[in-house]
Structure formats: structure tokens, C-alpha cells
mmCIF file of C-alpha atoms in Angstrom:
data_model
loop_
_atom_site.group_PDB
_atom_site.id
_atom_site.type_symbol
_atom_site.label_atom_id
_atom_site.label_comp_id
_atom_site.label_asym_id
_atom_site.label_seq_id
_atom_site.Cartn_x
_atom_site.Cartn_y
_atom_site.Cartn_z
ATOM 1 C CA ASP A 244 -36.533 16.624 -14.310
ATOM 2 C CA VAL A 245 -39.871 15.109 -15.177
ATOM 3 C CA LYS A 246 -42.252 17.568 -16.746
ATOM 4 C CA VAL A 247 -45.974 16.886 -16.847
ATOM 5 C CA THR A 248 -47.877 19.627 -18.632
ATOM 6 C CA GLN A 249 -51.625 20.140 -18.473
ATOM 7 C CA SER A 250 -52.938 22.264 -21.297
ATOM 8 C CA SER A 251 -55.130 24.627 -19.239
ATOM 9 C CA ARG A 252 -54.795 25.954 -15.673
ATOM 10 C CA TYR A 253 -58.402 27.199 -15.597
ATOM 11 C CA LEU A 254 -61.371 26.188 -17.711
ATOM 12 C CA VAL A 255 -65.036 27.234 -17.614
ATOM 13 C CA LYS A 256 -67.597 25.179 -19.518
ATOM 14 C CA ARG A 257 -71.362 24.831 -19.662
ATOM 15 C CA THR A 258 -73.533 21.881 -18.609
ATOM 16 C CA GLY A 259 -73.873 19.359 -21.408
ATOM 17 C CA GLU A 260 -70.706 20.378 -23.253
ATOM 18 C CA LYS A 261 -68.091 17.817 -24.243
ATOM 19 C CA VAL A 262 -64.868 18.765 -22.465
ATOM 20 C CA PHE A 263 -61.309 17.687 -23.271
ATOM 21 C CA LEU A 264 -58.490 17.950 -20.761
ATOM 22 C CA GLU A 265 -55.036 17.306 -22.162
ATOM 23 C CA CYS A 266 -51.869 16.075 -20.458
ATOM 24 C CA VAL A 267 -48.401 15.669 -21.956
ATOM 25 C CA GLN A 268 -45.261 14.198 -20.363
ATOM 26 C CA ASP A 269 -41.752 14.432 -21.710
ATOM 27 C CA MET A 270 -40.069 11.439 -20.033
ATOM 28 C CA ASP A 271 -41.309 8.519 -22.153
ATOM 29 C CA HIS A 272 -43.258 7.142 -19.178
ATOM 30 C CA GLU A 273 -45.429 4.101 -19.756
ATOM 31 C CA ASN A 274 -47.996 4.916 -17.088
ATOM 32 C CA MET A 275 -50.265 7.928 -16.948
ATOM 33 C CA PHE A 276 -53.117 8.803 -14.586
ATOM 34 C CA TRP A 277 -56.053 11.184 -14.211
ATOM 35 C CA TYR A 278 -57.265 12.218 -10.734
ATOM 36 C CA ARG A 279 -59.754 14.684 -9.413
ATOM 37 C CA GLN A 280 -59.194 16.525 -6.156
ATOM 38 C CA ASP A 281 -62.052 17.856 -4.034
ATOM 39 C CA PRO A 282 -62.003 19.382 -0.552
ATOM 40 C CA GLY A 283 -62.690 16.744 2.059
ATOM 41 C CA LEU A 284 -62.435 13.897 -0.479
ATOM 42 C CA GLY A 285 -58.752 14.057 -1.363
ATOM 43 C CA LEU A 286 -57.347 12.719 -4.626
ATOM 44 C CA ARG A 287 -59.431 10.086 -6.390
ATOM 45 C CA LEU A 288 -58.320 8.114 -9.408
ATOM 46 C CA ILE A 289 -60.539 8.410 -12.471
ATOM 47 C CA TYR A 290 -58.646 6.427 -15.115
ATOM 48 C CA PHE A 291 -55.124 5.300 -15.839
ATOM 49 C CA SER A 292 -53.192 3.938 -18.786
ATOM 50 C CA TYR A 293 -50.172 1.633 -18.807
ATOM 51 C CA ASP A 294 -49.490 1.802 -22.538
ATOM 52 C CA VAL A 295 -50.644 3.404 -25.755
ATOM 53 C CA LYS A 296 -54.310 2.608 -26.452
ATOM 54 C CA MET A 297 -54.609 0.809 -23.098
ATOM 55 C CA LYS A 298 -56.791 2.122 -20.282
ATOM 56 C CA GLU A 299 -58.114 0.959 -16.954
ATOM 57 C CA LYS A 300 -60.901 2.335 -14.794
ATOM 58 C CA GLY A 301 -59.997 3.893 -11.466
ATOM 59 C CA ASP A 302 -62.278 4.441 -8.519
ATOM 60 C CA ILE A 303 -64.647 7.001 -10.092
ATOM 61 C CA PRO A 304 -64.795 6.522 -13.912
ATOM 62 C CA GLU A 305 -68.488 7.318 -14.317
ATOM 63 C CA GLY A 306 -69.099 10.256 -16.648
ATOM 64 C CA TYR A 307 -65.521 10.216 -17.984
ATOM 65 C CA SER A 308 -63.577 8.575 -20.754
ATOM 66 C CA VAL A 309 -59.926 8.719 -21.769
ATOM 67 C CA SER A 310 -57.774 8.510 -24.874
ATOM 68 C CA ARG A 311 -54.123 7.588 -25.278
ATOM 69 C CA GLU A 312 -53.162 7.584 -28.930
ATOM 70 C CA LYS A 313 -49.512 8.513 -28.309
ATOM 71 C CA LYS A 314 -47.259 7.563 -25.418
ATOM 72 C CA GLU A 315 -46.659 11.128 -24.276
ATOM 73 C CA ARG A 316 -50.297 12.275 -24.315
ATOM 74 C CA PHE A 317 -53.236 11.266 -22.170
ATOM 75 C CA SER A 318 -56.604 12.962 -22.598
ATOM 76 C CA LEU A 319 -59.536 13.029 -20.220
ATOM 77 C CA ILE A 320 -62.967 13.504 -21.797
ATOM 78 C CA LEU A 321 -66.152 14.604 -20.079
ATOM 79 C CA GLU A 322 -68.777 13.341 -22.507
ATOM 80 C CA SER A 323 -71.572 15.613 -21.242
ATOM 81 C CA ALA A 324 -70.309 17.907 -18.497
ATOM 82 C CA SER A 325 -72.357 18.258 -15.332
ATOM 83 C CA THR A 326 -72.026 20.641 -12.386
ATOM 84 C CA ASN A 327 -70.833 17.849 -10.083
ATOM 85 C CA GLN A 328 -67.774 17.525 -12.280
ATOM 86 C CA THR A 329 -66.539 20.948 -11.175
ATOM 87 C CA SER A 330 -63.216 20.116 -9.618
ATOM 88 C CA MET A 331 -59.411 20.273 -9.772
ATOM 89 C CA TYR A 332 -58.143 17.689 -12.263
ATOM 90 C CA LEU A 333 -54.592 16.379 -11.890
ATOM 91 C CA CYS A 334 -52.605 14.327 -14.372
ATOM 92 C CA ALA A 335 -49.611 12.206 -13.339
ATOM 93 C CA SER A 336 -47.100 9.965 -15.054
ATOM 94 C CA LYS A 337 -44.583 7.370 -13.902
ATOM 95 C CA SER A 338 -42.086 4.873 -15.132
ATOM 96 C CA PHE A 339 -41.311 1.452 -13.656
ATOM 97 C CA ASN A 340 -40.253 1.588 -9.977
ATOM 98 C CA GLN A 341 -40.487 5.406 -9.921
ATOM 99 C CA PRO A 342 -42.979 7.601 -8.065
ATOM 100 C CA GLN A 343 -45.820 9.357 -9.821
ATOM 101 C CA HIS A 344 -45.037 12.902 -10.976
ATOM 102 C CA PHE A 345 -47.907 15.364 -11.223
ATOM 103 C CA GLY A 346 -48.798 18.293 -13.403
ATOM 104 C CA ASP A 347 -50.048 21.552 -11.885
ATOM 105 C CA GLY A 348 -53.695 20.729 -12.482
ATOM 106 C CA THR A 349 -56.674 22.128 -14.331
ATOM 107 C CA ARG A 350 -59.316 23.882 -12.295
ATOM 108 C CA LEU A 351 -62.541 23.116 -14.174
ATOM 109 C CA SER A 352 -65.803 24.916 -13.502
ATOM 110 C CA ILE A 353 -69.030 23.665 -15.040
ATOM 111 C CA LEU A 354 -71.819 26.262 -15.057
ATOM 112 C CA GLU B 945 -60.873 -2.020 1.406
ATOM 113 C CA ASP B 946 -57.563 -0.128 1.556
ATOM 114 C CA GLN B 947 -57.751 2.997 3.724
ATOM 115 C CA VAL B 948 -55.353 5.862 4.428
ATOM 116 C CA THR B 949 -56.041 8.383 7.157
ATOM 117 C CA GLN B 950 -53.988 11.485 7.861
ATOM 118 C CA SER B 951 -54.004 13.524 11.055
ATOM 119 C CA PRO B 952 -54.323 16.214 11.988
ATOM 120 C CA GLU B 953 -56.316 17.794 9.147
ATOM 121 C CA ALA B 954 -54.627 21.130 9.870
ATOM 122 C CA LEU B 955 -51.651 22.117 11.966
ATOM 123 C CA ARG B 956 -50.457 25.579 12.942
ATOM 124 C CA LEU B 957 -46.859 25.926 14.153
ATOM 125 C CA GLN B 958 -44.608 28.765 15.103
ATOM 126 C CA GLU B 959 -41.357 28.984 13.194
ATOM 127 C CA GLY B 960 -38.867 26.631 14.874
ATOM 128 C CA GLU B 961 -41.551 24.546 16.602
ATOM 129 C CA SER B 962 -40.940 20.917 15.628
ATOM 130 C CA SER B 963 -43.846 18.513 15.161
ATOM 131 C CA SER B 964 -45.020 15.362 13.366
ATOM 132 C CA LEU B 965 -47.726 14.532 10.864
ATOM 133 C CA ASN B 966 -49.352 11.116 10.949
ATOM 134 C CA CYS B 967 -50.474 8.772 8.162
ATOM 135 C CA SER B 968 -52.135 5.555 9.304
ATOM 136 C CA TYR B 969 -53.040 2.884 6.792
ATOM 137 C CA THR B 970 -55.022 -0.336 6.579
ATOM 138 C CA VAL B 971 -54.061 -2.269 3.444
ATOM 139 C CA SER B 972 -53.929 -5.822 2.234
ATOM 140 C CA GLY B 973 -50.205 -5.731 1.469
ATOM 141 C CA LEU B 974 -48.056 -2.623 1.385
ATOM 142 C CA ARG B 975 -45.806 -2.216 -1.622
ATOM 143 C CA GLY B 976 -44.766 1.381 -0.893
ATOM 144 C CA LEU B 977 -45.801 4.504 0.996
ATOM 145 C CA PHE B 978 -45.320 7.904 -0.596
ATOM 146 C CA TRP B 979 -45.209 11.416 0.820
ATOM 147 C CA TYR B 980 -45.983 14.438 -1.341
ATOM 148 C CA ARG B 981 -46.033 18.169 -0.695
ATOM 149 C CA GLN B 982 -48.696 20.313 -2.406
ATOM 150 C CA ASP B 983 -48.632 24.102 -2.566
ATOM 151 C CA PRO B 984 -51.856 26.047 -3.303
ATOM 152 C CA GLY B 985 -52.750 25.959 -6.978
ATOM 153 C CA LYS B 986 -50.045 23.436 -7.766
ATOM 154 C CA GLY B 987 -49.814 19.675 -8.259
ATOM 155 C CA PRO B 988 -48.314 17.381 -5.620
ATOM 156 C CA GLU B 989 -44.524 17.299 -5.500
ATOM 157 C CA PHE B 990 -42.856 14.010 -4.617
ATOM 158 C CA LEU B 991 -40.900 13.894 -1.364
ATOM 159 C CA PHE B 992 -40.216 10.321 -0.222
ATOM 160 C CA THR B 993 -40.939 6.649 -0.814
ATOM 161 C CA LEU B 994 -40.778 4.161 2.065
ATOM 162 C CA TYR B 995 -40.991 0.412 1.445
ATOM 163 C CA SER B 996 -40.602 -1.465 4.713
ATOM 164 C CA ALA B 997 -41.138 -1.029 8.450
ATOM 165 C CA GLY B 998 -38.177 0.635 10.101
ATOM 166 C CA GLU B 999 -37.131 2.550 7.007
ATOM 167 C CA GLU B 1000 -36.377 6.269 7.320
ATOM 168 C CA LYS B 1001 -35.745 8.968 4.706
ATOM 169 C CA GLU B 1002 -34.561 12.549 5.247
ATOM 170 C CA LYS B 1003 -34.557 15.713 3.235
ATOM 171 C CA GLU B 1004 -33.587 19.038 4.785
ATOM 172 C CA ARG B 1005 -35.968 19.616 7.731
ATOM 173 C CA LEU B 1006 -38.168 16.618 6.880
ATOM 174 C CA LYS B 1007 -37.810 13.029 7.992
ATOM 175 C CA ALA B 1008 -40.244 10.262 7.099
ATOM 176 C CA THR B 1009 -40.524 7.020 9.077
ATOM 177 C CA LEU B 1010 -42.580 3.869 8.574
ATOM 178 C CA THR B 1011 -44.032 1.210 10.860
ATOM 179 C CA LYS B 1012 -46.406 -1.659 9.962
ATOM 180 C CA LYS B 1013 -49.445 0.531 10.658
ATOM 181 C CA GLU B 1014 -48.412 4.137 10.087
ATOM 182 C CA SER B 1015 -45.928 6.637 8.802
ATOM 183 C CA PHE B 1016 -44.782 9.865 10.373
ATOM 184 C CA LEU B 1017 -43.450 12.953 8.675
ATOM 185 C CA HIS B 1018 -41.316 14.765 11.243
ATOM 186 C CA ILE B 1019 -40.647 18.442 10.666
ATOM 187 C CA THR B 1020 -37.691 19.849 12.593
ATOM 188 C CA ALA B 1021 -37.468 23.591 13.196
ATOM 189 C CA PRO B 1022 -39.928 24.448 10.437
ATOM 190 C CA LYS B 1023 -39.798 27.665 8.459
ATOM 191 C CA PRO B 1024 -42.700 29.586 6.861
ATOM 192 C CA GLU B 1025 -41.720 28.179 3.466
ATOM 193 C CA ASP B 1026 -42.606 24.700 4.786
ATOM 194 C CA SER B 1027 -46.250 25.763 4.816
ATOM 195 C CA ALA B 1028 -48.136 23.460 2.427
ATOM 196 C CA THR B 1029 -50.482 20.489 2.363
ATOM 197 C CA TYR B 1030 -48.683 17.196 2.912
ATOM 198 C CA LEU B 1031 -50.204 14.125 1.284
ATOM 199 C CA CYS B 1032 -49.589 10.482 2.052
ATOM 200 C CA ALA B 1033 -50.393 7.680 -0.412
ATOM 201 C CA VAL B 1034 -50.015 3.887 -0.458
ATOM 202 C CA GLN B 1035 -49.388 1.434 -3.232
ATOM 203 C CA VAL B 1036 -50.570 -2.096 -2.485
ATOM 204 C CA ASN B 1037 -49.461 -5.448 -3.862
ATOM 205 C CA ASN B 1038 -52.529 -6.344 -5.877
ATOM 206 C CA ALA B 1039 -53.287 -2.890 -7.323
ATOM 207 C CA GLY B 1040 -50.501 -2.394 -9.847
ATOM 208 C CA ASN B 1041 -49.405 1.231 -10.063
ATOM 209 C CA MET B 1042 -52.514 2.691 -8.449
ATOM 210 C CA LEU B 1043 -52.140 4.870 -5.367
ATOM 211 C CA THR B 1044 -54.656 5.426 -2.569
ATOM 212 C CA PHE B 1045 -54.322 8.876 -1.015
ATOM 213 C CA GLY B 1046 -55.082 10.171 2.430
ATOM 214 C CA GLY B 1047 -56.945 13.441 2.895
ATOM 215 C CA GLY B 1048 -53.802 15.472 3.617
ATOM 216 C CA THR B 1049 -52.561 17.669 6.440
ATOM 217 C CA ARG B 1050 -52.500 21.420 5.873
ATOM 218 C CA LEU B 1051 -49.463 22.848 7.633
ATOM 219 C CA MET B 1052 -49.163 26.541 8.400
ATOM 220 C CA VAL B 1053 -45.901 27.863 9.862
ATOM 221 C CA LYS B 1054 -46.048 31.363 11.317
ATOM 222 C CA PRO B 1055 -42.920 33.535 11.476
#
């Protein structure tokens, strides 16, 4: 079974802080993704990566950056957190011709 | 622009009352359509992938079908444990591994 682990289930941070969300997968998948999920807006893709040190912008990359130094780990960085970044953040990974598998999410609150 | 619309937004059923969820899509070229189930506080869990019109997939009380414009998730004799949000997503030919999600249908099955 694919396991995608997100480091925190709940996180509370202050406006202006630099925030790191971590995601680890144990299946040697090439592709990893970061989404945010908001009521009424569904899942929206922030960034994805198809290989180590490679990244591509998704639909809503503004205010975020990512890091993929090792194949199994994909980090989402909020450079200067703002209240409109309060959301549920979901990480996913996939291999070639397989569906995306998701972690259980990090519920982030920015105060 | 690729669009995915799910209906209804919410559906209440009595245990044993069969029904269908709809996912209609407008895309440039469909590569695959995915159904996921999401329980509260959890990440989406993969259910099915459909690739071409006429294809059907089944799993327990769930059956997914695909036409050129829409997909249906049929739920036969649902049980309370089928209560969840069901998400539909499409992968299109010129978008690599990216998925576009619909807004989801929240299903509640009463005993």
C-alpha cells in the first residue's frame, strides 16, 4: 500500500511567519503534488514535482514555494504566511500510469 | 479552459435507497477520469479510473460509468458507512500528470 505522510495534522502560525509543510512518500514515486482544499473551491493545485530538484507551478502558486531535495520528500513553503492561506493542505504522489495517492492533510490556521 | 462540475452538491439517502452522482466535464482531450472518496479530516482515497466512453468499473456497492461528456457514480443499496464526499477529477492530454477536480458531492446515508 502506498503511504503518503504529512508531518502535521494541525498547525497554527502567525501572519508573516515562514511556514514549512512536509510530505514523505514511501513508494519511490517520481511525481509529487501539493494542493489546497477550501469549501466551495474544491482542490486546487499549488505546485508539483516530477523529479528531484524539478518543480512546476500549478494553478495557484502565488505566495508559495516548494523544495524537493530527495525523491521521497516534497516540502511546501509559505514564505510570509497570510490569513488567506488558512486552509487544508493535501500532498499526493504517483508513479507512471498510476492514480495519485493522497496524505491525510495538514489543517493550517494563520492568525 | 478545462472544467469539471459535480452534482448534486449534497445528497441525503435512506439506507438501501440507490442513487447516482454526476460528474460532467468539458476538456480539450480526456486522458482519464478519476473518482475518489474523502472522509472528514482525511485525504481523498482512490476508487476508480475510467479512460474511454463506455467503460465501467465496479467495487462493492459502487459502479462508475463514463460517456463523452460525463461520468456517473452509481451507489446501489447504500449503507451509512458509504457516507463521505465523492470527488471526481480529470486528467487531460496536454497537462501531464495534473488533475482538475470537481467540487465534490457530499453523500449522507441515514440508517
